[in-house]
Amino acid sequence: MLDDEFLKEFGLQLKFYRIKKGLTQAQLGDRVEISEHRLSEIERGRCNLTLKTVNKLANALNVDVSKFFKFEE
């Protein structure tokens, strides 16, 4: 999988769990202390992020980190 595809798939997973929890980008951003704009960029696969941020997102959504990496084939 190419890097761009990987980031896009990660972003789709993040968006899925955010919506499933009933949160807006602004609400989730507040929980993990990142801007709504940056979260939007992550969800669209346009932004690389640290493992620390991935962990914060998982904790804020109360999901296991591995859920973000279960991509459709």
PDB file of N, CA and C in Angstrom:
ATOM      1  N   MET A   1       0.847  -1.166   0.000  1.00  0.00           N
ATOM      2  CA  MET A   1       0.000   0.000   0.000  1.00  0.00           C
ATOM      3  C   MET A   1       0.901   1.240   0.000  1.00  0.00           C
ATOM      4  N   LEU A   2       0.568   2.180  -0.832  1.00  0.00           N
ATOM      5  CA  LEU A   2       1.312   3.429  -0.911  1.00  0.00           C
ATOM      6  C   LEU A   2       1.017   4.309   0.306  1.00  0.00           C
ATOM      7  N   ASP A   3       1.948   5.195   0.636  1.00  0.00           N
ATOM      8  CA  ASP A   3       1.779   6.071   1.796  1.00  0.00           C
ATOM      9  C   ASP A   3       0.489   6.882   1.734  1.00  0.00           C
ATOM     10  N   ASP A   4       0.191   7.456   0.568  1.00  0.00           N
ATOM     11  CA  ASP A   4      -1.020   8.275   0.440  1.00  0.00           C
ATOM     12  C   ASP A   4      -2.275   7.450   0.678  1.00  0.00           C
ATOM     13  N   GLU A   5      -2.292   6.232   0.166  1.00  0.00           N
ATOM     14  CA  GLU A   5      -3.441   5.342   0.364  1.00  0.00           C
ATOM     15  C   GLU A   5      -3.580   4.980   1.842  1.00  0.00           C
ATOM     16  N   PHE A   6      -2.451   4.734   2.481  1.00  0.00           N
ATOM     17  CA  PHE A   6      -2.455   4.379   3.896  1.00  0.00           C
ATOM     18  C   PHE A   6      -3.062   5.503   4.738  1.00  0.00           C
ATOM     19  N   LEU A   7      -2.616   6.729   4.487  1.00  0.00           N
ATOM     20  CA  LEU A   7      -3.141   7.866   5.242  1.00  0.00           C
ATOM     21  C   LEU A   7      -4.631   8.062   4.997  1.00  0.00           C
ATOM     22  N   LYS A   8      -5.059   7.855   3.760  1.00  0.00           N
ATOM     23  CA  LYS A   8      -6.474   8.010   3.429  1.00  0.00           C
ATOM     24  C   LYS A   8      -7.313   6.945   4.146  1.00  0.00           C
ATOM     25  N   GLU A   9      -6.848   5.708   4.143  1.00  0.00           N
ATOM     26  CA  GLU A   9      -7.572   4.623   4.817  1.00  0.00           C
ATOM     27  C   GLU A   9      -7.629   4.854   6.326  1.00  0.00           C
ATOM     28  N   PHE A  10      -6.515   5.310   6.891  1.00  0.00           N
ATOM     29  CA  PHE A  10      -6.498   5.633   8.315  1.00  0.00           C
ATOM     30  C   PHE A  10      -7.545   6.712   8.614  1.00  0.00           C
ATOM     31  N   GLY A  11      -7.562   7.745   7.796  1.00  0.00           N
ATOM     32  CA  GLY A  11      -8.512   8.838   7.979  1.00  0.00           C
ATOM     33  C   GLY A  11      -9.953   8.376   7.906  1.00  0.00           C
ATOM     34  N   LEU A  12     -10.235   7.473   7.001  1.00  0.00           N
ATOM     35  CA  LEU A  12     -11.600   6.940   6.882  1.00  0.00           C
ATOM     36  C   LEU A  12     -12.001   6.172   8.132  1.00  0.00           C
ATOM     37  N   GLN A  13     -11.069   5.403   8.677  1.00  0.00           N
ATOM     38  CA  GLN A  13     -11.349   4.658   9.909  1.00  0.00           C
ATOM     39  C   GLN A  13     -11.605   5.628  11.067  1.00  0.00           C
ATOM     40  N   LEU A  14     -10.772   6.635  11.164  1.00  0.00           N
ATOM     41  CA  LEU A  14     -10.937   7.639  12.216  1.00  0.00           C
ATOM     42  C   LEU A  14     -12.304   8.308  12.110  1.00  0.00           C
ATOM     43  N   LYS A  15     -12.659   8.713  10.916  1.00  0.00           N
ATOM     44  CA  LYS A  15     -13.952   9.374  10.699  1.00  0.00           C
ATOM     45  C   LYS A  15     -15.109   8.448  11.075  1.00  0.00           C
ATOM     46  N   PHE A  16     -15.007   7.173  10.691  1.00  0.00           N
ATOM     47  CA  PHE A  16     -16.043   6.194  11.022  1.00  0.00           C
ATOM     48  C   PHE A  16     -16.277   6.139  12.531  1.00  0.00           C
ATOM     49  N   TYR A  17     -15.208   6.001  13.293  1.00  0.00           N
ATOM     50  CA  TYR A  17     -15.347   5.896  14.751  1.00  0.00           C
ATOM     51  C   TYR A  17     -15.774   7.211  15.390  1.00  0.00           C
ATOM     52  N   ARG A  18     -15.352   8.322  14.828  1.00  0.00           N
ATOM     53  CA  ARG A  18     -15.788   9.622  15.346  1.00  0.00           C
ATOM     54  C   ARG A  18     -17.300   9.770  15.192  1.00  0.00           C
ATOM     55  N   ILE A  19     -17.789   9.476  13.998  1.00  0.00           N
ATOM     56  CA  ILE A  19     -19.226   9.581  13.726  1.00  0.00           C
ATOM     57  C   ILE A  19     -20.007   8.567  14.559  1.00  0.00           C
ATOM     58  N   LYS A  20     -19.469   7.359  14.667  1.00  0.00           N
ATOM     59  CA  LYS A  20     -20.121   6.316  15.470  1.00  0.00           C
ATOM     60  C   LYS A  20     -20.303   6.763  16.922  1.00  0.00           C
ATOM     61  N   LYS A  21     -19.362   7.542  17.426  1.00  0.00           N
ATOM     62  CA  LYS A  21     -19.449   8.056  18.797  1.00  0.00           C
ATOM     63  C   LYS A  21     -20.281   9.333  18.878  1.00  0.00           C
ATOM     64  N   GLY A  22     -20.742   9.838  17.732  1.00  0.00           N
ATOM     65  CA  GLY A  22     -21.595  11.017  17.716  1.00  0.00           C
ATOM     66  C   GLY A  22     -20.869  12.319  17.985  1.00  0.00           C
ATOM     67  N   LEU A  23     -19.594  12.371  17.606  1.00  0.00           N
ATOM     68  CA  LEU A  23     -18.799  13.572  17.844  1.00  0.00           C
ATOM     69  C   LEU A  23     -18.554  14.350  16.560  1.00  0.00           C
ATOM     70  N   THR A  24     -18.515  15.659  16.688  1.00  0.00           N
ATOM     71  CA  THR A  24     -18.098  16.495  15.568  1.00  0.00           C
ATOM     72  C   THR A  24     -16.572  16.547  15.556  1.00  0.00           C
ATOM     73  N   GLN A  25     -16.021  17.062  14.470  1.00  0.00           N
ATOM     74  CA  GLN A  25     -14.576  17.227  14.415  1.00  0.00           C
ATOM     75  C   GLN A  25     -14.109  18.191  15.502  1.00  0.00           C
ATOM     76  N   ALA A  26     -14.887  19.232  15.749  1.00  0.00           N
ATOM     77  CA  ALA A  26     -14.527  20.201  16.780  1.00  0.00           C
ATOM     78  C   ALA A  26     -14.504  19.550  18.168  1.00  0.00           C
ATOM     79  N   GLN A  27     -15.486  18.723  18.453  1.00  0.00           N
ATOM     80  CA  GLN A  27     -15.546  18.064  19.761  1.00  0.00           C
ATOM     81  C   GLN A  27     -14.372  17.111  19.962  1.00  0.00           C
ATOM     82  N   LEU A  28     -14.083  16.311  18.950  1.00  0.00           N
ATOM     83  CA  LEU A  28     -12.955  15.384  19.062  1.00  0.00           C
ATOM     84  C   LEU A  28     -11.642  16.154  19.133  1.00  0.00           C
ATOM     85  N   GLY A  29     -11.524  17.181  18.336  1.00  0.00           N
ATOM     86  CA  GLY A  29     -10.325  18.008  18.373  1.00  0.00           C
ATOM     87  C   GLY A  29     -10.083  18.584  19.755  1.00  0.00           C
ATOM     88  N   ASP A  30     -11.140  19.046  20.406  1.00  0.00           N
ATOM     89  CA  ASP A  30     -11.013  19.573  21.762  1.00  0.00           C
ATOM     90  C   ASP A  30     -10.519  18.505  22.732  1.00  0.00           C
ATOM     91  N   ARG A  31     -11.011  17.302  22.568  1.00  0.00           N
ATOM     92  CA  ARG A  31     -10.614  16.206  23.469  1.00  0.00           C
ATOM     93  C   ARG A  31      -9.138  15.843  23.342  1.00  0.00           C
ATOM     94  N   VAL A  32      -8.596  15.975  22.138  1.00  0.00           N
ATOM     95  CA  VAL A  32      -7.197  15.577  21.918  1.00  0.00           C
ATOM     96  C   VAL A  32      -6.273  16.776  21.713  1.00  0.00           C
ATOM     97  N   GLU A  33      -6.838  17.960  21.888  1.00  0.00           N
ATOM     98  CA  GLU A  33      -6.081  19.208  21.806  1.00  0.00           C
ATOM     99  C   GLU A  33      -5.415  19.426  20.443  1.00  0.00           C
ATOM    100  N   ILE A  34      -6.205  19.199  19.393  1.00  0.00           N
ATOM    101  CA  ILE A  34      -5.783  19.555  18.037  1.00  0.00           C
ATOM    102  C   ILE A  34      -6.922  20.344  17.393  1.00  0.00           C
ATOM    103  N   SER A  35      -6.583  21.143  16.411  1.00  0.00           N
ATOM    104  CA  SER A  35      -7.603  21.986  15.791  1.00  0.00           C
ATOM    105  C   SER A  35      -8.557  21.159  14.932  1.00  0.00           C
ATOM    106  N   GLU A  36      -9.735  21.708  14.753  1.00  0.00           N
ATOM    107  CA  GLU A  36     -10.726  21.081  13.872  1.00  0.00           C
ATOM    108  C   GLU A  36     -10.158  20.957  12.455  1.00  0.00           C
ATOM    109  N   HIS A  37      -9.420  21.971  12.019  1.00  0.00           N
ATOM    110  CA  HIS A  37      -8.813  21.943  10.685  1.00  0.00           C
ATOM    111  C   HIS A  37      -7.820  20.790  10.560  1.00  0.00           C
ATOM    112  N   ARG A  38      -6.975  20.609  11.562  1.00  0.00           N
ATOM    113  CA  ARG A  38      -5.994  19.519  11.508  1.00  0.00           C
ATOM    114  C   ARG A  38      -6.705  18.169  11.496  1.00  0.00           C
ATOM    115  N   LEU A  39      -7.744  18.023  12.294  1.00  0.00           N
ATOM    116  CA  LEU A  39      -8.497  16.772  12.318  1.00  0.00           C
ATOM    117  C   LEU A  39      -9.123  16.509  10.952  1.00  0.00           C
ATOM    118  N   SER A  40      -9.636  17.541  10.327  1.00  0.00           N
ATOM    119  CA  SER A  40     -10.191  17.410   8.982  1.00  0.00           C
ATOM    120  C   SER A  40      -9.126  16.922   7.999  1.00  0.00           C
ATOM    121  N   GLU A  41      -7.936  17.492   8.114  1.00  0.00           N
ATOM    122  CA  GLU A  41      -6.823  17.081   7.243  1.00  0.00           C
ATOM    123  C   GLU A  41      -6.457  15.614   7.481  1.00  0.00           C
ATOM    124  N   ILE A  42      -6.457  15.188   8.723  1.00  0.00           N
ATOM    125  CA  ILE A  42      -6.151  13.788   9.049  1.00  0.00           C
ATOM    126  C   ILE A  42      -7.211  12.877   8.447  1.00  0.00           C
ATOM    127  N   GLU A  43      -8.473  13.210   8.621  1.00  0.00           N
ATOM    128  CA  GLU A  43      -9.563  12.372   8.107  1.00  0.00           C
ATOM    129  C   GLU A  43      -9.550  12.277   6.590  1.00  0.00           C
ATOM    130  N   ARG A  44      -9.044  13.293   5.922  1.00  0.00           N
ATOM    131  CA  ARG A  44      -8.973  13.265   4.461  1.00  0.00           C
ATOM    132  C   ARG A  44      -7.666  12.668   3.949  1.00  0.00           C
ATOM    133  N   GLY A  45      -6.814  12.207   4.851  1.00  0.00           N
ATOM    134  CA  GLY A  45      -5.567  11.577   4.450  1.00  0.00           C
ATOM    135  C   GLY A  45      -4.526  12.549   3.941  1.00  0.00           C
ATOM    136  N   ARG A  46      -4.630  13.790   4.358  1.00  0.00           N
ATOM    137  CA  ARG A  46      -3.710  14.824   3.886  1.00  0.00           C
ATOM    138  C   ARG A  46      -2.677  15.217   4.929  1.00  0.00           C
ATOM    139  N   CYS A  47      -2.656  14.505   6.032  1.00  0.00           N
ATOM    140  CA  CYS A  47      -1.778  14.888   7.124  1.00  0.00           C
ATOM    141  C   CYS A  47      -1.211  13.642   7.789  1.00  0.00           C
ATOM    142  N   ASN A  48       0.099  13.613   7.917  1.00  0.00           N
ATOM    143  CA  ASN A  48       0.742  12.542   8.662  1.00  0.00           C
ATOM    144  C   ASN A  48       0.677  12.903  10.138  1.00  0.00           C
ATOM    145  N   LEU A  49       0.629  11.925  11.010  1.00  0.00           N
ATOM    146  CA  LEU A  49       0.534  12.226  12.423  1.00  0.00           C
ATOM    147  C   LEU A  49       1.404  11.291  13.236  1.00  0.00           C
ATOM    148  N   THR A  50       1.669  11.681  14.462  1.00  0.00           N
ATOM    149  CA  THR A  50       2.529  10.886  15.331  1.00  0.00           C
ATOM    150  C   THR A  50       1.744   9.763  15.987  1.00  0.00           C
ATOM    151  N   LEU A  51       2.470   8.783  16.469  1.00  0.00           N
ATOM    152  CA  LEU A  51       1.830   7.706  17.213  1.00  0.00           C
ATOM    153  C   LEU A  51       1.195   8.239  18.498  1.00  0.00           C
ATOM    154  N   LYS A  52       1.784   9.255  19.055  1.00  0.00           N
ATOM    155  CA  LYS A  52       1.219   9.875  20.251  1.00  0.00           C
ATOM    156  C   LYS A  52      -0.179  10.426  19.955  1.00  0.00           C
ATOM    157  N   THR A  53      -0.338  11.069  18.812  1.00  0.00           N
ATOM    158  CA  THR A  53      -1.642  11.598  18.423  1.00  0.00           C
ATOM    159  C   THR A  53      -2.619  10.462  18.131  1.00  0.00           C
ATOM    160  N   VAL A  54      -2.148   9.405  17.482  1.00  0.00           N
ATOM    161  CA  VAL A  54      -3.007   8.241  17.220  1.00  0.00           C
ATOM    162  C   VAL A  54      -3.521   7.682  18.544  1.00  0.00           C
ATOM    163  N   ASN A  55      -2.657   7.575  19.525  1.00  0.00           N
ATOM    164  CA  ASN A  55      -3.054   7.061  20.832  1.00  0.00           C
ATOM    165  C   ASN A  55      -4.068   7.982  21.505  1.00  0.00           C
ATOM    166  N   LYS A  56      -3.862   9.286  21.412  1.00  0.00           N
ATOM    167  CA  LYS A  56      -4.812  10.248  21.988  1.00  0.00           C
ATOM    168  C   LYS A  56      -6.181  10.114  21.333  1.00  0.00           C
ATOM    169  N   LEU A  57      -6.194   9.956  20.008  1.00  0.00           N
ATOM    170  CA  LEU A  57      -7.461   9.801  19.287  1.00  0.00           C
ATOM    171  C   LEU A  57      -8.185   8.532  19.728  1.00  0.00           C
ATOM    172  N   ALA A  58      -7.446   7.433  19.841  1.00  0.00           N
ATOM    173  CA  ALA A  58      -8.047   6.168  20.270  1.00  0.00           C
ATOM    174  C   ALA A  58      -8.623   6.299  21.678  1.00  0.00           C
ATOM    175  N   ASN A  59      -7.876   6.926  22.563  1.00  0.00           N
ATOM    176  CA  ASN A  59      -8.360   7.101  23.938  1.00  0.00           C
ATOM    177  C   ASN A  59      -9.601   7.981  23.977  1.00  0.00           C
ATOM    178  N   ALA A  60      -9.604   9.051  23.196  1.00  0.00           N
ATOM    179  CA  ALA A  60     -10.747   9.967  23.177  1.00  0.00           C
ATOM    180  C   ALA A  60     -11.996   9.295  22.624  1.00  0.00           C
ATOM    181  N   LEU A  61     -11.812   8.360  21.712  1.00  0.00           N
ATOM    182  CA  LEU A  61     -12.950   7.653  21.122  1.00  0.00           C
ATOM    183  C   LEU A  61     -13.256   6.341  21.839  1.00  0.00           C
ATOM    184  N   ASN A  62     -12.417   6.014  22.811  1.00  0.00           N
ATOM    185  CA  ASN A  62     -12.576   4.774  23.571  1.00  0.00           C
ATOM    186  C   ASN A  62     -12.577   3.536  22.667  1.00  0.00           C
ATOM    187  N   VAL A  63     -11.610   3.514  21.754  1.00  0.00           N
ATOM    188  CA  VAL A  63     -11.432   2.359  20.878  1.00  0.00           C
ATOM    189  C   VAL A  63      -9.977   1.915  20.950  1.00  0.00           C
ATOM    190  N   ASP A  64      -9.735   0.665  20.643  1.00  0.00           N
ATOM    191  CA  ASP A  64      -8.375   0.151  20.585  1.00  0.00           C
ATOM    192  C   ASP A  64      -7.667   0.751  19.373  1.00  0.00           C
ATOM    193  N   VAL A  65      -6.426   1.124  19.536  1.00  0.00           N
ATOM    194  CA  VAL A  65      -5.644   1.738  18.458  1.00  0.00           C
ATOM    195  C   VAL A  65      -5.684   0.889  17.192  1.00  0.00           C
ATOM    196  N   SER A  66      -5.690  -0.410  17.344  1.00  0.00           N
ATOM    197  CA  SER A  66      -5.660  -1.305  16.174  1.00  0.00           C
ATOM    198  C   SER A  66      -6.867  -1.123  15.259  1.00  0.00           C
ATOM    199  N   LYS A  67      -7.974  -0.614  15.791  1.00  0.00           N
ATOM    200  CA  LYS A  67      -9.182  -0.407  14.974  1.00  0.00           C
ATOM    201  C   LYS A  67      -8.929   0.569  13.825  1.00  0.00           C
ATOM    202  N   PHE A  68      -8.007   1.504  14.033  1.00  0.00           N
ATOM    203  CA  PHE A  68      -7.708   2.486  12.988  1.00  0.00           C
ATOM    204  C   PHE A  68      -6.951   1.873  11.820  1.00  0.00           C
ATOM    205  N   PHE A  69      -6.397   0.676  12.015  1.00  0.00           N
ATOM    206  CA  PHE A  69      -5.551   0.061  10.993  1.00  0.00           C
ATOM    207  C   PHE A  69      -6.177  -1.179  10.361  1.00  0.00           C
ATOM    208  N   LYS A  70      -7.468  -1.373  10.554  1.00  0.00           N
ATOM    209  CA  LYS A  70      -8.179  -2.497   9.929  1.00  0.00           C
ATOM    210  C   LYS A  70      -8.852  -1.996   8.668  1.00  0.00           C
ATOM    211  N   PHE A  71      -8.106  -2.057   7.581  1.00  0.00           N
ATOM    212  CA  PHE A  71      -8.562  -1.516   6.308  1.00  0.00           C
ATOM    213  C   PHE A  71      -9.279  -2.580   5.491  1.00  0.00           C
ATOM    214  N   GLU A  72     -10.249  -2.116   4.699  1.00  0.00           N
ATOM    215  CA  GLU A  72     -10.939  -2.993   3.740  1.00  0.00           C
ATOM    216  C   GLU A  72      -9.957  -3.390   2.660  1.00  0.00           C
ATOM    217  N   GLU A  73     -10.103  -4.580   2.149  1.00  0.00           N
ATOM    218  CA  GLU A  73      -9.209  -5.014   1.066  1.00  0.00           C
ATOM    219  C   GLU A  73      -9.828  -4.766  -0.273  1.00  0.00           C
TER     220      GLU A  73
END
